[in-house]
Short mmCIF file of C-alpha atoms and ligand atoms in Angstrom, two decimals:
data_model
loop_
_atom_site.label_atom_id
_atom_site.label_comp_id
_atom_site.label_asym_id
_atom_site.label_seq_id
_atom_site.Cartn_x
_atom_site.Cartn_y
_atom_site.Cartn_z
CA UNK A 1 -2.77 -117.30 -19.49
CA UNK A 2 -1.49 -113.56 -20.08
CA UNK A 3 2.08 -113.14 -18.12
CA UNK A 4 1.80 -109.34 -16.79
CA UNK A 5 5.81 -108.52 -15.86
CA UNK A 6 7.00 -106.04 -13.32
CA UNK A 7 8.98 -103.03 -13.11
CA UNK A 8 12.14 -104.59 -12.86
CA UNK A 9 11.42 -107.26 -15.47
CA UNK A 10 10.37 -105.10 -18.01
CA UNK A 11 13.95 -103.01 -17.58
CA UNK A 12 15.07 -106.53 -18.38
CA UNK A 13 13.54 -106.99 -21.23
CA UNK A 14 14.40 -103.47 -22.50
CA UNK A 15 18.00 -104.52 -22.49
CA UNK A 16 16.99 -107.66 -25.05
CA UNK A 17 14.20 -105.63 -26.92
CA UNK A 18 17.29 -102.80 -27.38
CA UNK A 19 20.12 -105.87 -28.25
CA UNK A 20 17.66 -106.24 -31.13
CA UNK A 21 17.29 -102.68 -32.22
CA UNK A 22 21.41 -102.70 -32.18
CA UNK A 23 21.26 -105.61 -34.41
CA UNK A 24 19.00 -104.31 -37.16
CA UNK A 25 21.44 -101.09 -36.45
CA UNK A 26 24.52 -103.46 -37.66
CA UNK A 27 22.21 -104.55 -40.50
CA UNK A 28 21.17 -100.92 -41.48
CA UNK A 29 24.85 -100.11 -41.96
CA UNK A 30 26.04 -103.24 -44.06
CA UNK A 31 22.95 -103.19 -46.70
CA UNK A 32 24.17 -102.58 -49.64
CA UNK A 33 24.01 -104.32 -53.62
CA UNK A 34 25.13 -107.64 -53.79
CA UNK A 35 25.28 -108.45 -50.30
CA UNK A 36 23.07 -111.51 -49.45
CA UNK A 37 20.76 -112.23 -46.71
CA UNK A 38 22.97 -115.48 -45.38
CA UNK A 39 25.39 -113.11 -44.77
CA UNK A 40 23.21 -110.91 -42.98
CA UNK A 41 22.01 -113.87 -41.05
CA UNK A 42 25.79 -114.67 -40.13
CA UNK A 43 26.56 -110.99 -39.04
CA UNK A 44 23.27 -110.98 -36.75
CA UNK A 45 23.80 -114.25 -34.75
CA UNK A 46 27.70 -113.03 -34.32
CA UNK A 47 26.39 -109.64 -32.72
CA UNK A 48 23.82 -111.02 -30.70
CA UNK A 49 25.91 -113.76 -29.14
CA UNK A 50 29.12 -111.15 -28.63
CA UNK A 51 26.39 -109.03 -26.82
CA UNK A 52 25.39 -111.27 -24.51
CA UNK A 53 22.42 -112.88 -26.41
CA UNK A 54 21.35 -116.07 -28.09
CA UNK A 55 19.48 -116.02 -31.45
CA UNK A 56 15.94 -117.11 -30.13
CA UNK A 57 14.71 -118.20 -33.92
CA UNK A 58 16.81 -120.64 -34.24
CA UNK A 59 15.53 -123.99 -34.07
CA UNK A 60 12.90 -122.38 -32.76
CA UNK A 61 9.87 -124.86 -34.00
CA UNK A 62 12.59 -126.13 -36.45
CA UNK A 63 12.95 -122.66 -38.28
CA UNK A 64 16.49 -123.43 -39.70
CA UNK A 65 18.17 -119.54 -39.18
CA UNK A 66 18.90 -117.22 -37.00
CA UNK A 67 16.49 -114.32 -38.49
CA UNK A 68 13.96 -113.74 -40.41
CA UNK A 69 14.67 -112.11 -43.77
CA UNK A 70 11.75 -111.33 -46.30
CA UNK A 71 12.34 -109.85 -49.66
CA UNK A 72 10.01 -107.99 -51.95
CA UNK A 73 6.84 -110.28 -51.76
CA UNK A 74 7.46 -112.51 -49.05
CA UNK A 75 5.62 -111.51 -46.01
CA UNK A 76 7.92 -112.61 -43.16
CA UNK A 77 9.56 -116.24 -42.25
CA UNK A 78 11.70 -115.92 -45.14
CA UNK A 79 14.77 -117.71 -45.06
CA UNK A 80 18.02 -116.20 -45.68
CA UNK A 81 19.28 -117.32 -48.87
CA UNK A 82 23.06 -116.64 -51.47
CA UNK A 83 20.88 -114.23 -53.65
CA UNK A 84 23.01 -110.89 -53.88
CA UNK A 85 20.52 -108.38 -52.61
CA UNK A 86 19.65 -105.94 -55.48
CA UNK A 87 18.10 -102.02 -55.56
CA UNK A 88 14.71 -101.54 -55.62
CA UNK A 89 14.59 -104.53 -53.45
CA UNK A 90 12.36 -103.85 -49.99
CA UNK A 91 13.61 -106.22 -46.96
CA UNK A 92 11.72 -107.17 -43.82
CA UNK A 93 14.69 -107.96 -41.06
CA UNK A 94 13.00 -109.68 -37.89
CA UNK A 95 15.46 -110.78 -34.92
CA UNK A 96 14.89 -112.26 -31.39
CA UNK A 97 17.08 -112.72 -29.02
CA UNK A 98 17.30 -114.35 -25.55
CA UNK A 99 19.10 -112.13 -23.06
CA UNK A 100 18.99 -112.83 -19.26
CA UNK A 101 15.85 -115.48 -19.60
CA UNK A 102 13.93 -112.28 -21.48
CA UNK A 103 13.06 -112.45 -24.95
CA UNK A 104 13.21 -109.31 -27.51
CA UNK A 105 11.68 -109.60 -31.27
CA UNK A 106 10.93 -107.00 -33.34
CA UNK A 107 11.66 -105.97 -37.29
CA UNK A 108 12.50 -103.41 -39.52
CA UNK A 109 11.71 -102.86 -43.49
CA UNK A 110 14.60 -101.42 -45.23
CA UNK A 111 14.55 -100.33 -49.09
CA UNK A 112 17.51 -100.55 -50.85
CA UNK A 113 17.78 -98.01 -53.89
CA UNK A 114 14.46 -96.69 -55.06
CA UNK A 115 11.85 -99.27 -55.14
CA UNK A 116 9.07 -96.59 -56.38
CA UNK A 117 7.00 -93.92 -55.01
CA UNK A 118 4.12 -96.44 -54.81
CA UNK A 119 6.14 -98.86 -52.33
CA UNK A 120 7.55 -96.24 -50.31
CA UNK A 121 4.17 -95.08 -49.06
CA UNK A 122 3.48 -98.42 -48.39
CA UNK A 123 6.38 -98.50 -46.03
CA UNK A 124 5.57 -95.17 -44.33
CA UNK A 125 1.93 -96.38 -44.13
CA UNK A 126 2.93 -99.52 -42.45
CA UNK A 127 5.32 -98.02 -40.11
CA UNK A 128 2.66 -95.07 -39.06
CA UNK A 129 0.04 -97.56 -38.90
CA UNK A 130 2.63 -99.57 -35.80
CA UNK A 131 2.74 -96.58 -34.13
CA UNK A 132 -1.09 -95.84 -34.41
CA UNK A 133 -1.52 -99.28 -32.90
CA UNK A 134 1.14 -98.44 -30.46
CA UNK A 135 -0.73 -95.40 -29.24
CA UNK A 136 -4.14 -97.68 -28.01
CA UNK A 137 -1.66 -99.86 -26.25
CA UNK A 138 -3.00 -98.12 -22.59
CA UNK A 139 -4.09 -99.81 -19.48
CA UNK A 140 -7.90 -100.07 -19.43
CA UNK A 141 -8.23 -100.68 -23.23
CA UNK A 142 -8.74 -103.43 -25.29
CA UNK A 143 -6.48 -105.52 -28.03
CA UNK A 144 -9.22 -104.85 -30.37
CA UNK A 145 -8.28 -100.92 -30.25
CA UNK A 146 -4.91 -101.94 -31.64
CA UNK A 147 -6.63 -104.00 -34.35
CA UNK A 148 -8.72 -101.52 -35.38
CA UNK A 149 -6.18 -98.72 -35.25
CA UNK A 150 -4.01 -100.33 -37.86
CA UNK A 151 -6.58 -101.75 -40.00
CA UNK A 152 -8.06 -98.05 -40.24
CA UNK A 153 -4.88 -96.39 -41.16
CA UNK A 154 -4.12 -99.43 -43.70
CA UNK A 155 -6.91 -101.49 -45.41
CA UNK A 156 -9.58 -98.27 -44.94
CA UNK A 157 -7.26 -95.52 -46.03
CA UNK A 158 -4.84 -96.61 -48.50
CA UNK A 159 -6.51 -99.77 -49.65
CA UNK A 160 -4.05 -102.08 -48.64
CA UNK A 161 -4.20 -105.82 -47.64
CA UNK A 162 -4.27 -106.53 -44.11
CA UNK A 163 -2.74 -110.09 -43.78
CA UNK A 164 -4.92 -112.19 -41.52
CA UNK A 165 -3.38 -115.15 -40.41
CA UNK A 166 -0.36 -114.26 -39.09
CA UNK A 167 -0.87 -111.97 -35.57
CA UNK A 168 1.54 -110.16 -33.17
CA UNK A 169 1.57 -111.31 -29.58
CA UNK A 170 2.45 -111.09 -26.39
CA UNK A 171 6.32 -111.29 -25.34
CA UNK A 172 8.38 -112.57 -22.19
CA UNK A 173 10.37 -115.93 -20.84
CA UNK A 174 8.65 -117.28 -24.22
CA UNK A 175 8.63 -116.15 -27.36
CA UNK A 176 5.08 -116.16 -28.01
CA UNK A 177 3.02 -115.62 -25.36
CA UNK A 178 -0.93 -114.97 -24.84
CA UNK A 179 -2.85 -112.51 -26.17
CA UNK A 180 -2.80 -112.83 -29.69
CA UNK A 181 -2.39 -109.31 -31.28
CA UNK A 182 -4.31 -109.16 -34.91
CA UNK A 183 -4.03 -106.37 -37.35
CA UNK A 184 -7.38 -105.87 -38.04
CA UNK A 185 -10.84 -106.12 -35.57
CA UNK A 186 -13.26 -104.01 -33.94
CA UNK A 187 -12.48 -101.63 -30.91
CA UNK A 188 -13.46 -102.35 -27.50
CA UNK A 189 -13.25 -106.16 -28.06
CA UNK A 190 -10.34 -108.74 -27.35
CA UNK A 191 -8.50 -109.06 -23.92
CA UNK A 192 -8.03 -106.32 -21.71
CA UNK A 193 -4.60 -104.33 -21.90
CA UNK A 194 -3.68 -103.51 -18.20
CA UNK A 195 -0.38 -102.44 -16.60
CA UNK A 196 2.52 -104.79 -16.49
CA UNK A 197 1.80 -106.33 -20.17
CA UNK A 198 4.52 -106.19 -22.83
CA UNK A 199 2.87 -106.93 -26.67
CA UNK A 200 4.90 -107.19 -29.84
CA UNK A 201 2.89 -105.25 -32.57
CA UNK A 202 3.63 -106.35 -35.88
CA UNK A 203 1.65 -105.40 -38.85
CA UNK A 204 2.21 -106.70 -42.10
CA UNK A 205 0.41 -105.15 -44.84
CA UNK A 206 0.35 -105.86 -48.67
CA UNK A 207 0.63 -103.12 -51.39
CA UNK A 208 -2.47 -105.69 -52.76
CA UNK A 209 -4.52 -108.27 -52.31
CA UNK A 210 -4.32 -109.75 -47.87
CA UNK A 211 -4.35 -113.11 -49.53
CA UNK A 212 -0.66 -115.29 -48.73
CA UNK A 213 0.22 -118.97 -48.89
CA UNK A 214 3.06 -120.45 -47.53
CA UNK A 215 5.68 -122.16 -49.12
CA UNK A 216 6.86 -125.99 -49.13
CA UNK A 217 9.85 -125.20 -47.01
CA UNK A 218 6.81 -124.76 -44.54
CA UNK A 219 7.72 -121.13 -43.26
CA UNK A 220 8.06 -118.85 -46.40
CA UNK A 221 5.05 -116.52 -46.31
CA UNK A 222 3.83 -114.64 -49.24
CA UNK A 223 2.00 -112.73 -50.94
CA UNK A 224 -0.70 -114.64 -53.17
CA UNK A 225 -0.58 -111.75 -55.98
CA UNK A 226 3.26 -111.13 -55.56
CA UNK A 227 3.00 -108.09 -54.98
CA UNK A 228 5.39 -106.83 -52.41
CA UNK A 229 4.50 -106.93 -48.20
CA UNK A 230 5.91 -104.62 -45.82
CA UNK A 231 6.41 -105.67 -42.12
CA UNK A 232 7.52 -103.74 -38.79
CA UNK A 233 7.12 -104.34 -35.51
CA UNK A 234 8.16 -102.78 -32.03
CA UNK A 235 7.96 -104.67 -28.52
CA UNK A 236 5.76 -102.38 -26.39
CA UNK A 237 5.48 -102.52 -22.24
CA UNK A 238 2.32 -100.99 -20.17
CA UNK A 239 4.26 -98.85 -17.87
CA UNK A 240 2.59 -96.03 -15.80
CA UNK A 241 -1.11 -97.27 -17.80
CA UNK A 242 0.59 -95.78 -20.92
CA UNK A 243 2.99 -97.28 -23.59
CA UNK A 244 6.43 -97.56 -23.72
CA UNK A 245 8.14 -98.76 -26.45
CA UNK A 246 11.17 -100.80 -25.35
CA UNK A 247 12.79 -101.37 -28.97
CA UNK A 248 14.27 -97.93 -30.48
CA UNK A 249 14.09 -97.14 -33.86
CA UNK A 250 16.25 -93.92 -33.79
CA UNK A 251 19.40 -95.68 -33.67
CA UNK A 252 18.21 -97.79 -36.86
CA UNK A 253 17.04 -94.99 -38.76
CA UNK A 254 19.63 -93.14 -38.15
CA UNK A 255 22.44 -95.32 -39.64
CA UNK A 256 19.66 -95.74 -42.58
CA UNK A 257 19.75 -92.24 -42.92
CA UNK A 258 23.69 -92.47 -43.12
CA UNK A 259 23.14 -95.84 -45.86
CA UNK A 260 24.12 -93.96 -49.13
CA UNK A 261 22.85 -97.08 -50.44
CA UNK A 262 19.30 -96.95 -48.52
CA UNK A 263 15.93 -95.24 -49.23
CA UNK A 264 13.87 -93.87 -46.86
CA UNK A 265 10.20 -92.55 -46.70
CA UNK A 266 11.98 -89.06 -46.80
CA UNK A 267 13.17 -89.78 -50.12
CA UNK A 268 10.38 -90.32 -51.61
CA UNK A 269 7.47 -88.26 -52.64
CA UNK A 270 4.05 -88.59 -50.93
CA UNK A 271 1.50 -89.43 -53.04
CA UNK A 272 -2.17 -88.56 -53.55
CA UNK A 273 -4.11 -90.77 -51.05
CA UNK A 274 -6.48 -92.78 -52.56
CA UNK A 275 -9.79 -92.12 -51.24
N1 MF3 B 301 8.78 -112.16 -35.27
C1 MF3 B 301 8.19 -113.37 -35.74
C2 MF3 B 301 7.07 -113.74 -34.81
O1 MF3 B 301 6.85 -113.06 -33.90
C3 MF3 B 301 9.16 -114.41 -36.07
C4 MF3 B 301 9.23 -115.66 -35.29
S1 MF3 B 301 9.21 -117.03 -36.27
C5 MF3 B 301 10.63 -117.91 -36.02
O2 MF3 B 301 6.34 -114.65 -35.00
F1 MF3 B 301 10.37 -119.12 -36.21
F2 MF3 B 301 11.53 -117.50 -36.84
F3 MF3 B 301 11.02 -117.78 -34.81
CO1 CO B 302 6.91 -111.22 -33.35
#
């Protein structure tokens, strides 16, 4: 059963989709060399519980941490660990919170130092490809125009693996709630988008092969080839039959920007696309 949320609930859950964006804020300003991702994990579940929130990962299906933190070729579900970040590193950071009965979730990838001009296109493709999806995310169309629209600007473009098996969904009083949002399908098929829905659109995409396994913790994800996976994702409302994106990346970038110790797609030179 889809959940379609009104007016004054999706304000609510702006407030827990922007707790999260304020988190990965705090986390765009600490990154540096030799920090780990435990600590990371520490600093996010202090923030979100000083603001009002509770760290919704947590326990959540038995996943041990409060975030999600996935290095180089994990895909996402990676556990925070005592390895001392290094540069050329790329890190997925995916929070949820529970504020007020709502839940936010959403993610960021952050490169620290330069990981290569190759990897940094992967992370502007990814991150154009969310907002590609993000535009199709109008009352009257279909989940499949998503799909599509980040598969197209991925996997047909650039070349890069589309991971299948792990989807974004929709968001509310539970974390994961109906319909299933896949990075890849065919326009005009899938449920109908209509006002009053909130989605989380998360694509992850591989620099190669889609292929992943998971790990014998039972929630590491990644990348069959190793190569390295790039994942963002935004929580997006139908309001007014268009959408509205309720998490805000400005704030993020902009303390990336500030991150002497943090590369961004700006730094990097665009390379040929492949045809
Ligand atoms: N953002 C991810 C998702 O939507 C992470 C949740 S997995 C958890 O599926 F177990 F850590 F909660
Ligand atoms: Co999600």
């Amino acid at each position: 059963m889809i959940h379609y949320k009104s007016p004054s609930e999706i304000a609510s859950m702006r407030e827990s989709a922007l707790l999260v964006s304020r988190t990965l804020t705090e986390v765009a300003k600490m990154l540096k060399p030799g920090i780990t991702t435990l600590q990371l994990d520490q600093l996010i579940a202090e923030f979100i519980r000083d603001n009002g929130g509770i760290p919704s990962f947590l326990n959540y299906r038995g996943y041990p941490f409060n975030s999600c933190i996935s290095v180089n070729d994990v895909v996402v579900h990676g556990f925070p660990n005592e390895r001392a970040l290094q540069a050329g590193d790329i890190i997925s950071v995916d929070i949820g919170v529970i504020k007020n009965g709502w839940h936010g979730d959403h993610a960021y990838t952050f490169a620290i130092g330069d990981p290569g001009a190759e990897i940094m296109q992967l992370i502007r493709v990814t991150k154009e490809s969310l907002y590609k999806g993000i535009e199709k995310a109008v009352a009257g169309g279909r989940v499949g125009d998503i799909s599509f629209a980040i598969q197209e600007h991925t996997e047909k473009k650039y070349g890069y693996g589309v991971v299948r098996e792990l989807v974004g969904h929709g968001l509310g009083k539970h974390l994961h709630e109906e319909p299933q949002v896949p990075n890849y399908g065919r326009r005009g098929t899938g449920a109908k988008l209509k006002e009053g829905l909130v989605l989380a659109i998360e694509p992850m995409i591989n620099l190669g092969k889609k292929e992943v396994y998971t790990e014998r913790d039972g929630w590491t994800v990644r990348t069959a080839d190793h190569q390295p996976s790039v994942h963002f994702e935004h929580d997006v409302a139908i309001q007014k039959g268009k959408a509205d994106i309720l998490s805000d990346y400005s704030i993020i970038e902009a303390a990336e920007k500030g991150n002497p110790h943090l590369f961004t797609a700006q730094d990097s030179p665009v390379l040929v696309q492949p045809q």
